[in-house]
Amino acid sequence: MWRCCCLVLVGAVLVGAQFPRECVTPEGLRTGRCCPSPPGLTDDPCGASAGRGQCVSVAADARPHGPQYPHDGRDDREQWPVRYFNRTCQCSGNFSGYNCGRCRHGWTGASCDQRVPVVRRNVMQLSADEKRAFVSALDQAKRTVHPDLVIATRRYAEIFGPDGNTVQFENVTIYNYFVWTHYFSVSKTFLGAGQASFGGVDFSHEGPGFVTWHRFHLLQLERDMQDMLQDPSFALPYWNFAIGGSTCDICTDDLMGARSSFDMNSLSSNSLFAQWRVICESVEDYDTLGTICNSTETSPIRRNPAGNVNRPMVQRLPEPQDVADCLQVNAFDTPPYYSTSSESFRNTIEGYSAPKGNYDPVVRSLHNLAHLFLNGTGGQTHLSPNDPIFVLLHTYTDAIFDEWLRRHSPDSTLYPEANAPIGHNRGYNMVPFWPPVTNAEMFVTAPENLGYTYEAEWPGQALTMTEIITLAIVAALVLVAVIFAATTCAVRARSHKMEGHQPLLGDHYQRYDDAKSQSVV
């Protein structure tokens, strides 16, 4: 069993967080308890009386992390989320959500006992109507206030406001919340006024949790949009970015927005996304003043696919063979479980290693290359989800991850239990998701465990060395058998030929064996 401990951190906490609206009261924050009742039930934390769940202590991973982060005790994301809350709902069966009022992904019905298909498809294979519906749904999510969650606008030390009783949280739209969580996971650790913030920390990249974190990130958006649309079968499509060349095939006005005719770095005015504005842009203020990204929208999306002439390497998309090579990398991750790992599937799909798994500090491939190819908002880590191509890019990355899991069937112990970069250990609660969810919970095949599937075609799986040796042995045995049979037939044919020259002798022995009393000539 993985060792966990329940803690409440003390001392200065220097970044904010997001939680259910009904939990962020002065009393809720001071008690550290977030166990609301589901809709329709009163004074029934987590729907315990209905068998939906129960209120439990938060388990926070306390195993050692890697050396990349040297400032233990300075960041409230450490041992997430016990600085804010130490009790949460743990849901039973197919129930889920912060109050166990939802169904697990892929289930519906009053008792969450009806299976519903959630199939993620290639966005280029959607019909015209399906493309319009998807673009419209994203735009609706950009403008719809999240019904359950709010984000902090101050550091924890200031979270209760000037009067000590006015909590500093604000509403955020569904899509901007998706952007904000990504920003929060990559933001620097504020070390105090007049000190440079520490940037060598990342709870969602450059470590084993890259694939698991982004998997849940997408699940949360997909589920929020299902609720918004009142359609439990709604599925996020994917963009197969491994097509090679320098053309962004989804950068059209019927999908993610064509290039503007007036500004090569902007989107066409015919696209809905030309009206979108980004959040979390004021990084220098956050780092020097210790402030937090809020939901304020600022500049338009910038994008210039293949336009970075200073880096020719990122002017082309990954090739189909890159995916085939990546899927053949056997180890999930290798020490130091970082962006310098070699022969690591995770580091390969993330794009810090070459497609065949060898680490090369100059190389950017697959996921990283697709981001850099976009050359704009989508190529900057803290801003990238503001460009909705991020969704399609990461669903395909997740599809590759799921295919790797299917092919290799890794045991959960192959995910590092300790010494990964902070936030990336197997039992770590991924920052800043609520209710808490560990990396281990996402290290499973999606169709059987997470309620969604991919409609995708993959390159043929290469034979392993064991399979090659086995086939060689079988082939050799078959060859020996064929030679033996051929030799036997040849001998028999020769024997019959010789018998043709001695018919009387043959007849004699044949009749003798038949015990017939015939005279011999």
CSV table of N, CA and C in Angstrom, one decimal, residues 473-489:
chain,number,residue,atom,x,y,z
A,473,ILE,N,12.4,-19.6,-34.5
A,473,ILE,CA,12.4,-21.0,-34.2
A,473,ILE,C,11.3,-21.8,-34.8
A,474,VAL,N,10.1,-21.2,-34.8
A,474,VAL,CA,9.0,-21.9,-35.5
A,474,VAL,C,9.2,-22.1,-37.0
A,475,ALA,N,9.8,-21.0,-37.6
A,475,ALA,CA,10.1,-21.1,-39.0
A,475,ALA,C,11.1,-22.2,-39.3
A,476,ALA,N,12.1,-22.2,-38.4
A,476,ALA,CA,13.2,-23.3,-38.6
A,476,ALA,C,12.6,-24.7,-38.5
A,477,LEU,N,11.7,-24.9,-37.5
A,477,LEU,CA,11.1,-26.2,-37.3
A,477,LEU,C,10.3,-26.6,-38.5
A,478,VAL,N,9.5,-25.6,-39.0
A,478,VAL,CA,8.7,-25.8,-40.2
A,478,VAL,C,9.6,-26.2,-41.4
A,479,LEU,N,10.7,-25.5,-41.5
A,479,LEU,CA,11.6,-25.8,-42.6
A,479,LEU,C,12.2,-27.2,-42.5
A,480,VAL,N,12.6,-27.6,-41.3
A,480,VAL,CA,13.1,-28.9,-41.1
A,480,VAL,C,12.1,-30.0,-41.4
A,481,ALA,N,10.8,-29.7,-41.0
A,481,ALA,CA,9.7,-30.6,-41.3
A,481,ALA,C,9.5,-30.8,-42.8
A,482,VAL,N,9.6,-29.6,-43.5
A,482,VAL,CA,9.4,-29.7,-45.0
A,482,VAL,C,10.5,-30.5,-45.7
A,483,ILE,N,11.8,-30.2,-45.2
A,483,ILE,CA,12.9,-31.0,-45.8
A,483,ILE,C,12.8,-32.4,-45.5
A,484,PHE,N,12.4,-32.8,-44.3
A,484,PHE,CA,12.2,-34.2,-43.9
A,484,PHE,C,11.2,-34.8,-44.8
A,485,ALA,N,10.0,-34.1,-44.9
A,485,ALA,CA,8.9,-34.7,-45.7
A,485,ALA,C,9.4,-34.9,-47.2
A,486,ALA,N,10.1,-33.9,-47.7
A,486,ALA,CA,10.5,-33.9,-49.1
A,486,ALA,C,11.5,-35.1,-49.3
A,487,THR,N,12.4,-35.3,-48.3
A,487,THR,CA,13.4,-36.4,-48.4
A,487,THR,C,12.7,-37.7,-48.3
A,488,THR,N,11.7,-37.8,-47.4
A,488,THR,CA,11.0,-39.1,-47.3
A,488,THR,C,10.3,-39.4,-48.6
A,489,CYS,N,9.6,-38.4,-49.2
A,489,CYS,CA,8.9,-38.6,-50.5
A,489,CYS,C,9.9,-39.1,-51.6
